[in-house]
């Protein structure tokens, strides 16, 4: 690899580390939503958010280990900060459920499957599977942000979707130059996952004004953008 390319890659990773550090600093200065307002969530949204909260609650140890093995200290630091944001998502969703008078749950079959897939191979495969969850979550949080009439829920969804909008290009940068055949298989996996989520969360999405078909189509549309970014040059 030419020296100029190495330097460009280094600046890219360092840039992401700085962005995550800046977000962490801003988060410390930003107060939590006012949980005392309470939240109004119907039963279908409660069940749906409980499943999402489980998915956000992983400790990220496996991803951190693989990032460390990649031998890039700045990338490892950025991954750790990414995990902190994911844990904060779980915290926010848990508190939102609590504000609605609903409990969290300890596990769900969809999260078990994603975890097993992510841990199956190396860093690249883990990131590709993680990207499936991130793209699906982004569209869901956008639907929640735009479709709810509850102010507290909208505020939480706004924060979560803003984070996901940064996470996706972060992972895409690390996945650049992934084989086109691999990306094609990844898009098939994403399409299947979007269908599963649309079926599993369809009633909740419907209360937010998003049909199952629309949800899948929007996720597929975003996957095209992600694929283009992954396959672009530095």
PDB file of C-alpha atoms in Angstrom:
ATOM      1  CA  UNK A   1       0.000   0.000   0.000  1.00  0.00           C
ATOM      2  CA  UNK A   2       1.454   3.420  -0.947  1.00  0.00           C
ATOM      3  CA  UNK A   3       2.503   5.666   1.933  1.00  0.00           C
ATOM      4  CA  UNK A   4      -0.016   8.329   0.879  1.00  0.00           C
ATOM      5  CA  UNK A   5      -2.867   5.788   1.136  1.00  0.00           C
ATOM      6  CA  UNK A   6      -1.697   4.680   4.579  1.00  0.00           C
ATOM      7  CA  UNK A   7      -1.692   8.272   5.768  1.00  0.00           C
ATOM      8  CA  UNK A   8      -5.165   8.875   4.346  1.00  0.00           C
ATOM      9  CA  UNK A   9      -6.511   5.771   6.078  1.00  0.00           C
ATOM     10  CA  UNK A  10      -4.896   6.869   9.349  1.00  0.00           C
ATOM     11  CA  UNK A  11      -6.485  10.308   9.122  1.00  0.00           C
ATOM     12  CA  UNK A  12      -9.861   8.698   8.438  1.00  0.00           C
ATOM     13  CA  UNK A  13      -9.695   6.526  11.560  1.00  0.00           C
ATOM     14  CA  UNK A  14      -8.317   9.337  13.700  1.00  0.00           C
ATOM     15  CA  UNK A  15     -11.166  11.504  12.432  1.00  0.00           C
ATOM     16  CA  UNK A  16     -13.747   8.983  13.597  1.00  0.00           C
ATOM     17  CA  UNK A  17     -12.097   8.673  16.980  1.00  0.00           C
ATOM     18  CA  UNK A  18     -12.256  12.443  17.352  1.00  0.00           C
ATOM     19  CA  UNK A  19     -15.912  12.523  16.299  1.00  0.00           C
ATOM     20  CA  UNK A  20     -16.826   9.920  18.895  1.00  0.00           C
ATOM     21  CA  UNK A  21     -14.827  11.787  21.544  1.00  0.00           C
ATOM     22  CA  UNK A  22     -16.607  15.011  20.620  1.00  0.00           C
ATOM     23  CA  UNK A  23     -19.980  13.274  20.873  1.00  0.00           C
ATOM     24  CA  UNK A  24     -19.048  11.820  24.271  1.00  0.00           C
ATOM     25  CA  UNK A  25     -18.108  15.292  25.520  1.00  0.00           C
ATOM     26  CA  UNK A  26     -21.335  16.782  24.170  1.00  0.00           C
ATOM     27  CA  UNK A  27     -23.382  14.012  25.759  1.00  0.00           C
ATOM     28  CA  UNK A  28     -21.938  14.841  29.185  1.00  0.00           C
ATOM     29  CA  UNK A  29     -23.156  18.413  28.764  1.00  0.00           C
ATOM     30  CA  UNK A  30     -26.594  17.412  27.496  1.00  0.00           C
ATOM     31  CA  UNK A  31     -29.164  16.551  30.156  1.00  0.00           C
ATOM     32  CA  UNK A  32     -31.297  13.446  29.822  1.00  0.00           C
ATOM     33  CA  UNK A  33     -34.858  13.813  28.585  1.00  0.00           C
ATOM     34  CA  UNK A  34     -37.305  14.689  31.334  1.00  0.00           C
ATOM     35  CA  UNK A  35     -38.374  11.198  32.349  1.00  0.00           C
ATOM     36  CA  UNK A  36     -40.806  12.578  34.912  1.00  0.00           C
ATOM     37  CA  UNK A  37     -43.119  13.563  32.058  1.00  0.00           C
ATOM     38  CA  UNK A  38     -43.909   9.906  31.552  1.00  0.00           C
ATOM     39  CA  UNK A  39     -44.496   8.294  28.174  1.00  0.00           C
ATOM     40  CA  UNK A  40     -47.621   7.118  26.391  1.00  0.00           C
ATOM     41  CA  UNK A  41     -46.916   3.872  24.550  1.00  0.00           C
ATOM     42  CA  UNK A  42     -49.540   1.410  23.406  1.00  0.00           C
ATOM     43  CA  UNK A  43     -48.990  -2.300  24.006  1.00  0.00           C
ATOM     44  CA  UNK A  44     -47.671  -3.026  20.511  1.00  0.00           C
ATOM     45  CA  UNK A  45     -44.995  -0.342  20.801  1.00  0.00           C
ATOM     46  CA  UNK A  46     -44.023  -1.536  24.266  1.00  0.00           C
ATOM     47  CA  UNK A  47     -43.402  -5.073  23.005  1.00  0.00           C
ATOM     48  CA  UNK A  48     -41.504  -3.767  20.010  1.00  0.00           C
ATOM     49  CA  UNK A  49     -39.275  -1.439  22.044  1.00  0.00           C
ATOM     50  CA  UNK A  50     -38.567  -4.182  24.565  1.00  0.00           C
ATOM     51  CA  UNK A  51     -37.059  -6.306  21.783  1.00  0.00           C
ATOM     52  CA  UNK A  52     -35.014  -3.404  20.453  1.00  0.00           C
ATOM     53  CA  UNK A  53     -33.725  -2.581  23.925  1.00  0.00           C
ATOM     54  CA  UNK A  54     -32.369  -6.132  24.300  1.00  0.00           C
ATOM     55  CA  UNK A  55     -30.534  -5.785  20.990  1.00  0.00           C
ATOM     56  CA  UNK A  56     -28.842  -2.569  22.105  1.00  0.00           C
ATOM     57  CA  UNK A  57     -27.761  -3.988  25.457  1.00  0.00           C
ATOM     58  CA  UNK A  58     -24.770  -6.152  24.448  1.00  0.00           C
ATOM     59  CA  UNK A  59     -21.398  -5.555  26.094  1.00  0.00           C
ATOM     60  CA  UNK A  60     -19.501  -5.431  22.783  1.00  0.00           C
ATOM     61  CA  UNK A  61     -16.619  -7.510  24.168  1.00  0.00           C
ATOM     62  CA  UNK A  62     -16.297  -9.642  21.050  1.00  0.00           C
ATOM     63  CA  UNK A  63     -16.179  -6.640  18.715  1.00  0.00           C
ATOM     64  CA  UNK A  64     -13.631  -4.904  20.949  1.00  0.00           C
ATOM     65  CA  UNK A  65     -11.425  -8.004  20.958  1.00  0.00           C
ATOM     66  CA  UNK A  66     -11.472  -8.216  17.154  1.00  0.00           C
ATOM     67  CA  UNK A  67     -10.815  -4.476  16.832  1.00  0.00           C
ATOM     68  CA  UNK A  68      -7.800  -4.826  19.144  1.00  0.00           C
ATOM     69  CA  UNK A  69      -6.486  -7.694  17.016  1.00  0.00           C
ATOM     70  CA  UNK A  70      -6.594  -5.417  13.955  1.00  0.00           C
ATOM     71  CA  UNK A  71      -3.643  -3.556  15.451  1.00  0.00           C
ATOM     72  CA  UNK A  72      -4.947  -0.009  15.058  1.00  0.00           C
ATOM     73  CA  UNK A  73      -5.097   1.866  18.357  1.00  0.00           C
ATOM     74  CA  UNK A  74      -7.253   4.703  17.006  1.00  0.00           C
ATOM     75  CA  UNK A  75      -9.774   2.291  15.536  1.00  0.00           C
ATOM     76  CA  UNK A  76      -9.888   0.317  18.796  1.00  0.00           C
ATOM     77  CA  UNK A  77     -10.549   3.540  20.692  1.00  0.00           C
ATOM     78  CA  UNK A  78     -13.298   4.513  18.261  1.00  0.00           C
ATOM     79  CA  UNK A  79     -14.927   1.075  18.611  1.00  0.00           C
ATOM     80  CA  UNK A  80     -14.948   1.399  22.396  1.00  0.00           C
ATOM     81  CA  UNK A  81     -16.658   4.770  22.125  1.00  0.00           C
ATOM     82  CA  UNK A  82     -19.153   3.279  19.662  1.00  0.00           C
ATOM     83  CA  UNK A  83     -19.982   0.549  22.195  1.00  0.00           C
ATOM     84  CA  UNK A  84     -20.539   3.218  24.853  1.00  0.00           C
ATOM     85  CA  UNK A  85     -23.092   4.873  22.565  1.00  0.00           C
ATOM     86  CA  UNK A  86     -24.839   1.547  21.952  1.00  0.00           C
ATOM     87  CA  UNK A  87     -25.062   0.942  25.697  1.00  0.00           C
ATOM     88  CA  UNK A  88     -26.503   4.419  26.079  1.00  0.00           C
ATOM     89  CA  UNK A  89     -29.173   3.458  23.539  1.00  0.00           C
ATOM     90  CA  UNK A  90     -30.127   0.506  25.741  1.00  0.00           C
ATOM     91  CA  UNK A  91     -30.215   2.816  28.764  1.00  0.00           C
ATOM     92  CA  UNK A  92     -32.423   5.386  27.036  1.00  0.00           C
ATOM     93  CA  UNK A  93     -34.844   2.745  25.754  1.00  0.00           C
ATOM     94  CA  UNK A  94     -34.980   1.126  29.182  1.00  0.00           C
ATOM     95  CA  UNK A  95     -35.794   4.448  30.833  1.00  0.00           C
ATOM     96  CA  UNK A  96     -38.386   5.207  28.159  1.00  0.00           C
ATOM     97  CA  UNK A  97     -40.102   1.899  28.856  1.00  0.00           C
ATOM     98  CA  UNK A  98     -39.926   2.621  32.572  1.00  0.00           C
ATOM     99  CA  UNK A  99     -41.488   6.046  31.967  1.00  0.00           C
ATOM    100  CA  UNK A 100     -44.351   4.232  30.250  1.00  0.00           C
ATOM    101  CA  UNK A 101     -44.726   1.861  33.194  1.00  0.00           C
ATOM    102  CA  UNK A 102     -43.322  -1.114  31.276  1.00  0.00           C
ATOM    103  CA  UNK A 103     -40.427  -3.450  32.154  1.00  0.00           C
ATOM    104  CA  UNK A 104     -37.479  -4.440  30.016  1.00  0.00           C
ATOM    105  CA  UNK A 105     -36.953  -8.065  28.975  1.00  0.00           C
ATOM    106  CA  UNK A 106     -33.822 -10.182  29.351  1.00  0.00           C
ATOM    107  CA  UNK A 107     -33.633 -11.812  25.901  1.00  0.00           C
ATOM    108  CA  UNK A 108     -35.325 -12.242  22.539  1.00  0.00           C
ATOM    109  CA  UNK A 109     -34.742 -14.824  19.814  1.00  0.00           C
ATOM    110  CA  UNK A 110     -33.854 -12.210  17.162  1.00  0.00           C
ATOM    111  CA  UNK A 111     -30.993 -10.853  19.274  1.00  0.00           C
ATOM    112  CA  UNK A 112     -29.665 -14.371  19.918  1.00  0.00           C
ATOM    113  CA  UNK A 113     -29.468 -15.032  16.168  1.00  0.00           C
ATOM    114  CA  UNK A 114     -27.702 -11.735  15.408  1.00  0.00           C
ATOM    115  CA  UNK A 115     -25.156 -12.315  18.159  1.00  0.00           C
ATOM    116  CA  UNK A 116     -24.343 -15.812  16.888  1.00  0.00           C
ATOM    117  CA  UNK A 117     -23.910 -14.532  13.326  1.00  0.00           C
ATOM    118  CA  UNK A 118     -21.703 -11.646  14.420  1.00  0.00           C
ATOM    119  CA  UNK A 119     -19.376 -13.897  16.381  1.00  0.00           C
ATOM    120  CA  UNK A 120     -19.079 -16.519  13.657  1.00  0.00           C
ATOM    121  CA  UNK A 121     -15.955 -15.185  11.938  1.00  0.00           C
ATOM    122  CA  UNK A 122     -13.604 -12.205  11.849  1.00  0.00           C
ATOM    123  CA  UNK A 123     -13.970  -8.461  12.179  1.00  0.00           C
ATOM    124  CA  UNK A 124     -15.253  -7.864   8.646  1.00  0.00           C
ATOM    125  CA  UNK A 125     -18.071 -10.391   8.984  1.00  0.00           C
ATOM    126  CA  UNK A 126     -18.973  -9.048  12.421  1.00  0.00           C
ATOM    127  CA  UNK A 127     -19.205  -5.519  11.037  1.00  0.00           C
ATOM    128  CA  UNK A 128     -21.318  -6.623   8.073  1.00  0.00           C
ATOM    129  CA  UNK A 129     -23.800  -8.358  10.360  1.00  0.00           C
ATOM    130  CA  UNK A 130     -23.730  -5.382  12.711  1.00  0.00           C
ATOM    131  CA  UNK A 131     -24.512  -3.131   9.752  1.00  0.00           C
ATOM    132  CA  UNK A 132     -27.677  -5.128   9.135  1.00  0.00           C
ATOM    133  CA  UNK A 133     -28.864  -4.330  12.650  1.00  0.00           C
ATOM    134  CA  UNK A 134     -27.776  -0.682  12.354  1.00  0.00           C
ATOM    135  CA  UNK A 135     -29.627  -0.035   9.102  1.00  0.00           C
ATOM    136  CA  UNK A 136     -32.785  -1.717  10.356  1.00  0.00           C
ATOM    137  CA  UNK A 137     -32.582   0.191  13.647  1.00  0.00           C
ATOM    138  CA  UNK A 138     -32.045   3.506  11.873  1.00  0.00           C
ATOM    139  CA  UNK A 139     -35.243   3.141   9.856  1.00  0.00           C
ATOM    140  CA  UNK A 140     -37.171   2.029  12.929  1.00  0.00           C
ATOM    141  CA  UNK A 141     -35.992   4.978  15.032  1.00  0.00           C
ATOM    142  CA  UNK A 142     -36.831   7.365  12.204  1.00  0.00           C
ATOM    143  CA  UNK A 143     -40.350   5.910  12.073  1.00  0.00           C
ATOM    144  CA  UNK A 144     -40.621   6.243  15.845  1.00  0.00           C
ATOM    145  CA  UNK A 145     -39.341   9.825  15.771  1.00  0.00           C
ATOM    146  CA  UNK A 146     -41.710  10.937  13.006  1.00  0.00           C
ATOM    147  CA  UNK A 147     -44.745   8.809  13.823  1.00  0.00           C
ATOM    148  CA  UNK A 148     -45.254   9.105  17.570  1.00  0.00           C
ATOM    149  CA  UNK A 149     -47.393  11.763  19.189  1.00  0.00           C
ATOM    150  CA  UNK A 150     -45.630  11.339  22.541  1.00  0.00           C
ATOM    151  CA  UNK A 151     -42.999  14.074  23.157  1.00  0.00           C
ATOM    152  CA  UNK A 152     -40.707  11.949  25.340  1.00  0.00           C
ATOM    153  CA  UNK A 153     -40.703   9.070  22.864  1.00  0.00           C
ATOM    154  CA  UNK A 154     -39.966  11.454  19.995  1.00  0.00           C
ATOM    155  CA  UNK A 155     -37.036  12.965  21.896  1.00  0.00           C
ATOM    156  CA  UNK A 156     -35.493   9.574  22.629  1.00  0.00           C
ATOM    157  CA  UNK A 157     -35.991   8.446  19.021  1.00  0.00           C
ATOM    158  CA  UNK A 158     -34.376  11.649  17.740  1.00  0.00           C
ATOM    159  CA  UNK A 159     -31.249  10.994  19.790  1.00  0.00           C
ATOM    160  CA  UNK A 160     -31.043   7.366  18.738  1.00  0.00           C
ATOM    161  CA  UNK A 161     -31.520   8.032  15.031  1.00  0.00           C
ATOM    162  CA  UNK A 162     -28.880  10.795  15.103  1.00  0.00           C
ATOM    163  CA  UNK A 163     -26.365   8.328  16.548  1.00  0.00           C
ATOM    164  CA  UNK A 164     -27.208   5.637  13.998  1.00  0.00           C
ATOM    165  CA  UNK A 165     -26.739   8.113  11.172  1.00  0.00           C
ATOM    166  CA  UNK A 166     -23.104   8.437  12.302  1.00  0.00           C
ATOM    167  CA  UNK A 167     -22.548   4.760  13.068  1.00  0.00           C
ATOM    168  CA  UNK A 168     -23.332   3.531   9.579  1.00  0.00           C
ATOM    169  CA  UNK A 169     -20.658   5.559   7.718  1.00  0.00           C
ATOM    170  CA  UNK A 170     -18.195   4.702  10.526  1.00  0.00           C
ATOM    171  CA  UNK A 171     -18.594   0.998   9.809  1.00  0.00           C
ATOM    172  CA  UNK A 172     -18.666   1.584   6.057  1.00  0.00           C
ATOM    173  CA  UNK A 173     -15.271   3.261   6.238  1.00  0.00           C
ATOM    174  CA  UNK A 174     -13.788   0.172   7.888  1.00  0.00           C
ATOM    175  CA  UNK A 175     -15.469  -2.110   5.346  1.00  0.00           C
ATOM    176  CA  UNK A 176     -14.211  -0.288   2.256  1.00  0.00           C
ATOM    177  CA  UNK A 177     -13.031  -2.447  -0.633  1.00  0.00           C
ATOM    178  CA  UNK A 178     -15.021  -5.432   0.579  1.00  0.00           C
ATOM    179  CA  UNK A 179     -15.474  -7.903  -2.287  1.00  0.00           C
ATOM    180  CA  UNK A 180     -18.497  -7.146  -4.476  1.00  0.00           C
ATOM    181  CA  UNK A 181     -19.748 -10.715  -4.172  1.00  0.00           C
ATOM    182  CA  UNK A 182     -19.628 -10.422  -0.387  1.00  0.00           C
ATOM    183  CA  UNK A 183     -21.563  -7.166  -0.533  1.00  0.00           C
ATOM    184  CA  UNK A 184     -24.183  -8.798  -2.748  1.00  0.00           C
ATOM    185  CA  UNK A 185     -24.626 -11.610  -0.206  1.00  0.00           C
ATOM    186  CA  UNK A 186     -24.769  -9.033   2.568  1.00  0.00           C
ATOM    187  CA  UNK A 187     -27.590  -7.202   0.835  1.00  0.00           C
ATOM    188  CA  UNK A 188     -29.532 -10.449   0.534  1.00  0.00           C
ATOM    189  CA  UNK A 189     -29.043 -11.000   4.282  1.00  0.00           C
ATOM    190  CA  UNK A 190     -30.175  -7.438   4.974  1.00  0.00           C
ATOM    191  CA  UNK A 191     -33.255  -7.857   2.788  1.00  0.00           C
ATOM    192  CA  UNK A 192     -34.185 -11.010   4.678  1.00  0.00           C
ATOM    193  CA  UNK A 193     -33.602  -9.353   8.043  1.00  0.00           C
ATOM    194  CA  UNK A 194     -35.726  -6.354   7.041  1.00  0.00           C
ATOM    195  CA  UNK A 195     -38.598  -8.690   6.135  1.00  0.00           C
ATOM    196  CA  UNK A 196     -38.296 -10.517   9.463  1.00  0.00           C
ATOM    197  CA  UNK A 197     -38.314  -7.246  11.403  1.00  0.00           C
ATOM    198  CA  UNK A 198     -41.207  -5.889   9.345  1.00  0.00           C
ATOM    199  CA  UNK A 199     -43.250  -8.970  10.176  1.00  0.00           C
ATOM    200  CA  UNK A 200     -42.186  -9.118  13.833  1.00  0.00           C
ATOM    201  CA  UNK A 201     -42.680  -5.382  14.448  1.00  0.00           C
ATOM    202  CA  UNK A 202     -45.331  -4.787  11.800  1.00  0.00           C
ATOM    203  CA  UNK A 203     -48.142  -3.808  14.151  1.00  0.00           C
ATOM    204  CA  UNK A 204     -45.923  -1.323  15.964  1.00  0.00           C
ATOM    205  CA  UNK A 205     -44.722   0.156  12.674  1.00  0.00           C
ATOM    206  CA  UNK A 206     -48.338   0.439  11.578  1.00  0.00           C
ATOM    207  CA  UNK A 207     -49.159   2.584  14.621  1.00  0.00           C
ATOM    208  CA  UNK A 208     -46.344   4.881  13.479  1.00  0.00           C
ATOM    209  CA  UNK A 209     -47.745   5.189   9.961  1.00  0.00           C
ATOM    210  CA  UNK A 210     -45.221   2.901   8.227  1.00  0.00           C
ATOM    211  CA  UNK A 211     -46.390  -0.206   6.385  1.00  0.00           C
ATOM    212  CA  UNK A 212     -44.337  -3.402   6.333  1.00  0.00           C
ATOM    213  CA  UNK A 213     -43.711  -2.979   2.608  1.00  0.00           C
ATOM    214  CA  UNK A 214     -42.564   0.616   3.049  1.00  0.00           C
ATOM    215  CA  UNK A 215     -40.239  -0.323   5.889  1.00  0.00           C
ATOM    216  CA  UNK A 216     -38.505  -3.033   3.837  1.00  0.00           C
ATOM    217  CA  UNK A 217     -38.258  -0.786   0.776  1.00  0.00           C
ATOM    218  CA  UNK A 218     -36.677   2.016   2.809  1.00  0.00           C
ATOM    219  CA  UNK A 219     -34.110  -0.325   4.372  1.00  0.00           C
ATOM    220  CA  UNK A 220     -33.203  -1.684   0.935  1.00  0.00           C
ATOM    221  CA  UNK A 221     -32.811   1.879  -0.347  1.00  0.00           C
ATOM    222  CA  UNK A 222     -30.407   2.710   2.470  1.00  0.00           C
ATOM    223  CA  UNK A 223     -28.488  -0.501   1.793  1.00  0.00           C
ATOM    224  CA  UNK A 224     -27.731   0.748  -1.721  1.00  0.00           C
ATOM    225  CA  UNK A 225     -26.182   3.904  -0.285  1.00  0.00           C
ATOM    226  CA  UNK A 226     -24.159   1.906   2.229  1.00  0.00           C
ATOM    227  CA  UNK A 227     -22.980  -0.493  -0.485  1.00  0.00           C
ATOM    228  CA  UNK A 228     -21.826   2.401  -2.652  1.00  0.00           C
ATOM    229  CA  UNK A 229     -19.899   3.888   0.273  1.00  0.00           C
ATOM    230  CA  UNK A 230     -18.251   0.579   1.150  1.00  0.00           C
ATOM    231  CA  UNK A 231     -17.124   0.027  -2.447  1.00  0.00           C
ATOM    232  CA  UNK A 232     -15.910   3.580  -3.036  1.00  0.00           C
ATOM    233  CA  UNK A 233     -12.249   4.528  -2.899  1.00  0.00           C
ATOM    234  CA  UNK A 234     -10.578   6.508  -0.132  1.00  0.00           C
TER     235      UNK A 234
END
